[in-house]
CSV table of C-alpha atoms in Angstrom, one decimal:
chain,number,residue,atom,x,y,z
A,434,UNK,CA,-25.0,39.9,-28.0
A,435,UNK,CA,-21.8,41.4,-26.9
A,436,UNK,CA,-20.5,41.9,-30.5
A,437,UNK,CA,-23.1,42.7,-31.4
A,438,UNK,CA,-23.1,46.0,-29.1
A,439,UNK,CA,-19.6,46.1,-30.0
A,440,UNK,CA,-19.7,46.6,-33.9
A,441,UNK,CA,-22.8,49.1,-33.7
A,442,UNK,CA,-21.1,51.7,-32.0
A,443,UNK,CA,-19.2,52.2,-35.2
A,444,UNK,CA,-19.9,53.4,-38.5
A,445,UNK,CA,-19.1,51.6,-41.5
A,446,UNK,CA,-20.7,48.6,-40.0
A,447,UNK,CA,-21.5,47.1,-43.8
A,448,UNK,CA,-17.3,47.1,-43.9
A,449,UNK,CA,-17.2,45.5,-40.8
A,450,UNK,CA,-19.3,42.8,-41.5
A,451,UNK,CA,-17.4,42.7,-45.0
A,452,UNK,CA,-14.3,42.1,-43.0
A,453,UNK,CA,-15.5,39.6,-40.6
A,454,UNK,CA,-16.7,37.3,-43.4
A,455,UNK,CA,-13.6,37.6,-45.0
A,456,UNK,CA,-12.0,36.3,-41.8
A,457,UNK,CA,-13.8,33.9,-41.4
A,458,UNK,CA,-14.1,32.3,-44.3
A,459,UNK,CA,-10.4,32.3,-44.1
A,460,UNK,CA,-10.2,30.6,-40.3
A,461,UNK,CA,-13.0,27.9,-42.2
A,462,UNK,CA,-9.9,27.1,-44.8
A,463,UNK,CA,-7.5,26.4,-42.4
A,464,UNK,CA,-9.6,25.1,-39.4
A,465,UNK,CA,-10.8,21.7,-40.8
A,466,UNK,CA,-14.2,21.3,-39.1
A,467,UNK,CA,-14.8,24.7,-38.6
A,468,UNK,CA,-17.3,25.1,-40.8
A,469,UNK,CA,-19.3,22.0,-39.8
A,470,UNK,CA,-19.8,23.7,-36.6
A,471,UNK,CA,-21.4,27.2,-37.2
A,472,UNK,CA,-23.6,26.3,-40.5
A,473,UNK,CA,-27.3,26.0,-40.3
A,474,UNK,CA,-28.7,22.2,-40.6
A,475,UNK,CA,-31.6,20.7,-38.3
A,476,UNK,CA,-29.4,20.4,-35.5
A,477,UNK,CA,-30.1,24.4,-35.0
A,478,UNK,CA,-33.1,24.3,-33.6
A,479,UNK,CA,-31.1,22.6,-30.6
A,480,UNK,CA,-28.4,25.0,-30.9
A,481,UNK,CA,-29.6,28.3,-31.9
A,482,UNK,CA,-26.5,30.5,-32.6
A,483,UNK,CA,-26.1,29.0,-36.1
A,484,UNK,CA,-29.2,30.9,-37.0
A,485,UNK,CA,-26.6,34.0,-36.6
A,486,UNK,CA,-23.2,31.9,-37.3
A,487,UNK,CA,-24.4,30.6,-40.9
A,488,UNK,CA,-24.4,34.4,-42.1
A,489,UNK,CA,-20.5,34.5,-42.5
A,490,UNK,CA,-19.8,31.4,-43.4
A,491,UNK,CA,-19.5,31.0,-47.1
A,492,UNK,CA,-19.2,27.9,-49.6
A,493,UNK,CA,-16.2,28.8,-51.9
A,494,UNK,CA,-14.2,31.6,-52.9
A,495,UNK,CA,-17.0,32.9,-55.4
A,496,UNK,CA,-19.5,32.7,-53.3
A,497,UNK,CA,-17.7,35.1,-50.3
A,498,UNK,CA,-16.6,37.5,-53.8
A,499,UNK,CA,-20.1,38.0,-54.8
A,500,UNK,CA,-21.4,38.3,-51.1
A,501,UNK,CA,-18.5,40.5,-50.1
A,502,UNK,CA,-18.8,42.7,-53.1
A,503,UNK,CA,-22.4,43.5,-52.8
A,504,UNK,CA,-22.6,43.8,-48.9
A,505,UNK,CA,-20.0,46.6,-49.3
A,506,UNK,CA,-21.1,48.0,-52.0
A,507,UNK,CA,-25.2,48.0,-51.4
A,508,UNK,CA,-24.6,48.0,-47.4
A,509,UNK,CA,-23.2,51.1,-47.7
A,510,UNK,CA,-25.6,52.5,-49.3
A,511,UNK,CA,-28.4,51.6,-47.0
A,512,UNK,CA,-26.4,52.3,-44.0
A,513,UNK,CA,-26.1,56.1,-45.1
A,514,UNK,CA,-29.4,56.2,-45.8
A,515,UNK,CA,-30.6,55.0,-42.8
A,516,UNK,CA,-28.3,54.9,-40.2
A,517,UNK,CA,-25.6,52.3,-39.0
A,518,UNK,CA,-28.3,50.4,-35.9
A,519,UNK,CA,-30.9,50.7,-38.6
A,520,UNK,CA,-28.6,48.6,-40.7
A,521,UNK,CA,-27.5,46.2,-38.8
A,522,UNK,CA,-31.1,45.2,-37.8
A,523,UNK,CA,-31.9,44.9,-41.2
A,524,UNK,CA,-29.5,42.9,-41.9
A,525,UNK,CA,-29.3,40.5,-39.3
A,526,UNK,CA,-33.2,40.7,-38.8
A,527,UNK,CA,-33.2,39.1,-42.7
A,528,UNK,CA,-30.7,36.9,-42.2
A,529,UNK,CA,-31.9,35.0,-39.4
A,530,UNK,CA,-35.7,34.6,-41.0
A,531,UNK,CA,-34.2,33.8,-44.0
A,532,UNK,CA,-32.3,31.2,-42.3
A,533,UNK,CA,-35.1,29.7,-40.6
A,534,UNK,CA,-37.5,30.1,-44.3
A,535,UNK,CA,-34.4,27.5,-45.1
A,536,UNK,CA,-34.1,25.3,-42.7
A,537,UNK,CA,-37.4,22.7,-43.8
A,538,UNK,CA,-36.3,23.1,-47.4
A,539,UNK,CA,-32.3,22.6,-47.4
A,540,UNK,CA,-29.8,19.7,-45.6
A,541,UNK,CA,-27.9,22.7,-44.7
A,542,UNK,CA,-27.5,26.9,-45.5
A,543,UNK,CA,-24.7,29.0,-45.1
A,544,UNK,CA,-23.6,32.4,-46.0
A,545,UNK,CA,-24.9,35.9,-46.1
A,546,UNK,CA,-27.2,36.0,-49.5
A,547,UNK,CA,-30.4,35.9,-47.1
A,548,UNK,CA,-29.3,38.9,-45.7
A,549,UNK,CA,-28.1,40.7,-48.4
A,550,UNK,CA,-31.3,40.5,-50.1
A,551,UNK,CA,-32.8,42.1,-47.2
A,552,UNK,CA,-30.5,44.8,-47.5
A,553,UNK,CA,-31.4,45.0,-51.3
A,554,UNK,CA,-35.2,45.1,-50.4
A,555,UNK,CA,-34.7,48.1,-48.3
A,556,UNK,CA,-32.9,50.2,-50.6
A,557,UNK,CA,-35.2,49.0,-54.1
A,558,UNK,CA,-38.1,50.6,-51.4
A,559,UNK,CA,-36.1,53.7,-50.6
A,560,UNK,CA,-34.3,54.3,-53.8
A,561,UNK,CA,-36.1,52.5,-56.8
A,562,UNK,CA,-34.8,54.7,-59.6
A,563,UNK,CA,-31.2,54.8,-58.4
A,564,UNK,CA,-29.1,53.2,-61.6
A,565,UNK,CA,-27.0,50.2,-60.8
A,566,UNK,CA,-24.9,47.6,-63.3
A,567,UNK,CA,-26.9,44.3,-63.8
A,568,UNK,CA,-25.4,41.3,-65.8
A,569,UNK,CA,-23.9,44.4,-67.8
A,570,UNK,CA,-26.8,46.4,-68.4
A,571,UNK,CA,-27.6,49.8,-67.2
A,572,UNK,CA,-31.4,49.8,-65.6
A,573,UNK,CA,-33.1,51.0,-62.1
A,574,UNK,CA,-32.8,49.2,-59.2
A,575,UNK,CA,-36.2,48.4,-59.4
A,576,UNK,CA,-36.3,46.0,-62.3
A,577,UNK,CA,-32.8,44.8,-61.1
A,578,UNK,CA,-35.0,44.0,-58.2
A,579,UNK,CA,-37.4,42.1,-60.8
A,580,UNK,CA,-35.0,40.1,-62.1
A,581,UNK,CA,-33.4,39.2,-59.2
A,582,UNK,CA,-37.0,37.9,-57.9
A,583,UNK,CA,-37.6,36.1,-61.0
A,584,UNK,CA,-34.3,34.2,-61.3
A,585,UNK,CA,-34.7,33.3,-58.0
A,586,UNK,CA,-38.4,31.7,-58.4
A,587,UNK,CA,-37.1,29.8,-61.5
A,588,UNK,CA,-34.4,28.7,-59.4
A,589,UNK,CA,-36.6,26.7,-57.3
A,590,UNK,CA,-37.8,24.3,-60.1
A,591,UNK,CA,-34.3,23.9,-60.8
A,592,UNK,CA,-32.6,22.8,-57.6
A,593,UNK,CA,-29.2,23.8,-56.6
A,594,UNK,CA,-26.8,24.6,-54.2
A,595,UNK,CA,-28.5,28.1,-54.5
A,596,UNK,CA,-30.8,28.3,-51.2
A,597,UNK,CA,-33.3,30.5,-53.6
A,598,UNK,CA,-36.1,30.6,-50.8
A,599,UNK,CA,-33.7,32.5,-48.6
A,600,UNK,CA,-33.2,35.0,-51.0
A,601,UNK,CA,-36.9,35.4,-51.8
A,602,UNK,CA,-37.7,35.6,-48.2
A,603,UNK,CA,-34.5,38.1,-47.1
A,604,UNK,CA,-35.8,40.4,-50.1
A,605,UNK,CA,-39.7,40.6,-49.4
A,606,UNK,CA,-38.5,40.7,-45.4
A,607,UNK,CA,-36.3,43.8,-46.7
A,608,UNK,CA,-39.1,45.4,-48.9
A,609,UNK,CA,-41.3,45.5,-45.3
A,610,UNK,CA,-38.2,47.4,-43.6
A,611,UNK,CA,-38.0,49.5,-46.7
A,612,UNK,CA,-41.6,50.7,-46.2
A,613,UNK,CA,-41.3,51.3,-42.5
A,614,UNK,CA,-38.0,53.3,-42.8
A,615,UNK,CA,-39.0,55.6,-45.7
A,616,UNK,CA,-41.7,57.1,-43.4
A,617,UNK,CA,-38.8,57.6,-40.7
A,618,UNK,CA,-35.9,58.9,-43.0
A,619,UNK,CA,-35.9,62.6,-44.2
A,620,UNK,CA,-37.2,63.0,-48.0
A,621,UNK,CA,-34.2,64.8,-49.3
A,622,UNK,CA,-32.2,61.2,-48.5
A,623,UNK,CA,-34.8,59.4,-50.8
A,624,UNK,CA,-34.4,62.1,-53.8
A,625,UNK,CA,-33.5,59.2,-56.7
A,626,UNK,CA,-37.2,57.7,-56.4
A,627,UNK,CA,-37.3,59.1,-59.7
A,628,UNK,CA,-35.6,56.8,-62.5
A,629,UNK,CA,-33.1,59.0,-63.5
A,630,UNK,CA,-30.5,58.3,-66.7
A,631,UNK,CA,-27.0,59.3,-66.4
A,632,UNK,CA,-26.5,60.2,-70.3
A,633,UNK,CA,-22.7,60.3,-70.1
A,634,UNK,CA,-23.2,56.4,-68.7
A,635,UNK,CA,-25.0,55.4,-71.3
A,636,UNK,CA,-23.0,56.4,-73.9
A,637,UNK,CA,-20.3,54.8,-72.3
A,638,UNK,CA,-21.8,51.7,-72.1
A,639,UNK,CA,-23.2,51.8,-75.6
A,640,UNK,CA,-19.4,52.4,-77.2
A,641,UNK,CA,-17.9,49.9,-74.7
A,642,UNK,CA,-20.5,47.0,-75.8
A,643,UNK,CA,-22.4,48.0,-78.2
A,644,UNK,CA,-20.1,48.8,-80.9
């Protein structure tokens, strides 16, 4: 695809994409419609795009907040460690068969969890003992990574609006690409394998919510 080409030749692309959700989720508040359009629903298999259009389309303000947050913030990440075309076919590689682990299971799917999960399942592969902030705990990305998996499998005896199989498929779909690129990527980039505790961080979490 043409913007597809387009946003690769940058850097940053994990911004990018940021951005472009944000947009559009803003065109999908004032274009009434809109979203109807682009989301993923069994019409897809006759028009194919939404497989790719779903991504950035999100449900409600919280859901584009979380979504932006971590694509930013864990995109980033990946992106340095394995380089911006990498990325992006991560990414949209996870997002797309998430999408279509989705479509017998849910009326309809939007948004980019399915994706980000694949980017998570890349970097818990290539960094598993980097620290990270979950539900306000201090622990490895690793068992982040377990707990992520296991809410999500509980999840699907307790329906939602959450589309849990996309996540569990964009993660395990992200652990593969995790494997593959750790091979490919210099050692030195993959140097917190090792859980490693920041002591100064612990102590600050400790007397912030602890005491």
């Amino acid at each position: 695809l043409p913007f597809l080409s387009f946003i690769m030749k940058y850097k940053g692309i994990a911004l990018w994409l940021t951005g472009i959700c944000v947009v559009i989720f803003i065109i999908q508040i004032l274009i009434e419609g809109f979203t109807e359009m682009f989301l993923l629903n069994q019409q897809s298999l006759l028009q194919p795009w939404r497989f790719i259009t779903a991504i950035f389309l999100h449900g409600s303000p919280g859901h584009l907040l979380y979504n932006a947050f971590a694509l930013a913030l864990f995109g980033s990440m990946l992106e340095a460690l394995i380089g911006s075309k990498r990325f992006s076919l991560v990414f949209f590689i996870t997002g797309i068969m998430a999408n279509l682990i989705s479509l017998p299971f849910y009326d309809s799917a939007l948004g980019a969890s399915g994706a980000i999960f694949g980017v998570l399942g890349a970097l818990i592969i290539l960094r598993p003992g980097m620290m990270v902030f979950v539900y306000g705990l201090p622990m490895p990305l690793f068992i982040a990574g377990i707990l992520w998996i296991t809410g999500d499998i509980l999840g699907i005896f307790s329906p939602s609006n959450v589309a849990n199989l996309a996540h569990l498929g964009g993660i395990f779909l992200g652990f593969i690409f995790g494997a593959y690129y750790r091979k490919q990527i210099p050692s030195e980039k993959i140097h917190h394998s090792q859980v490693h505790f920041n002591e100064r961080n612990i102590r600050s979490w400790e007397d912030h919510y602890m005491c």
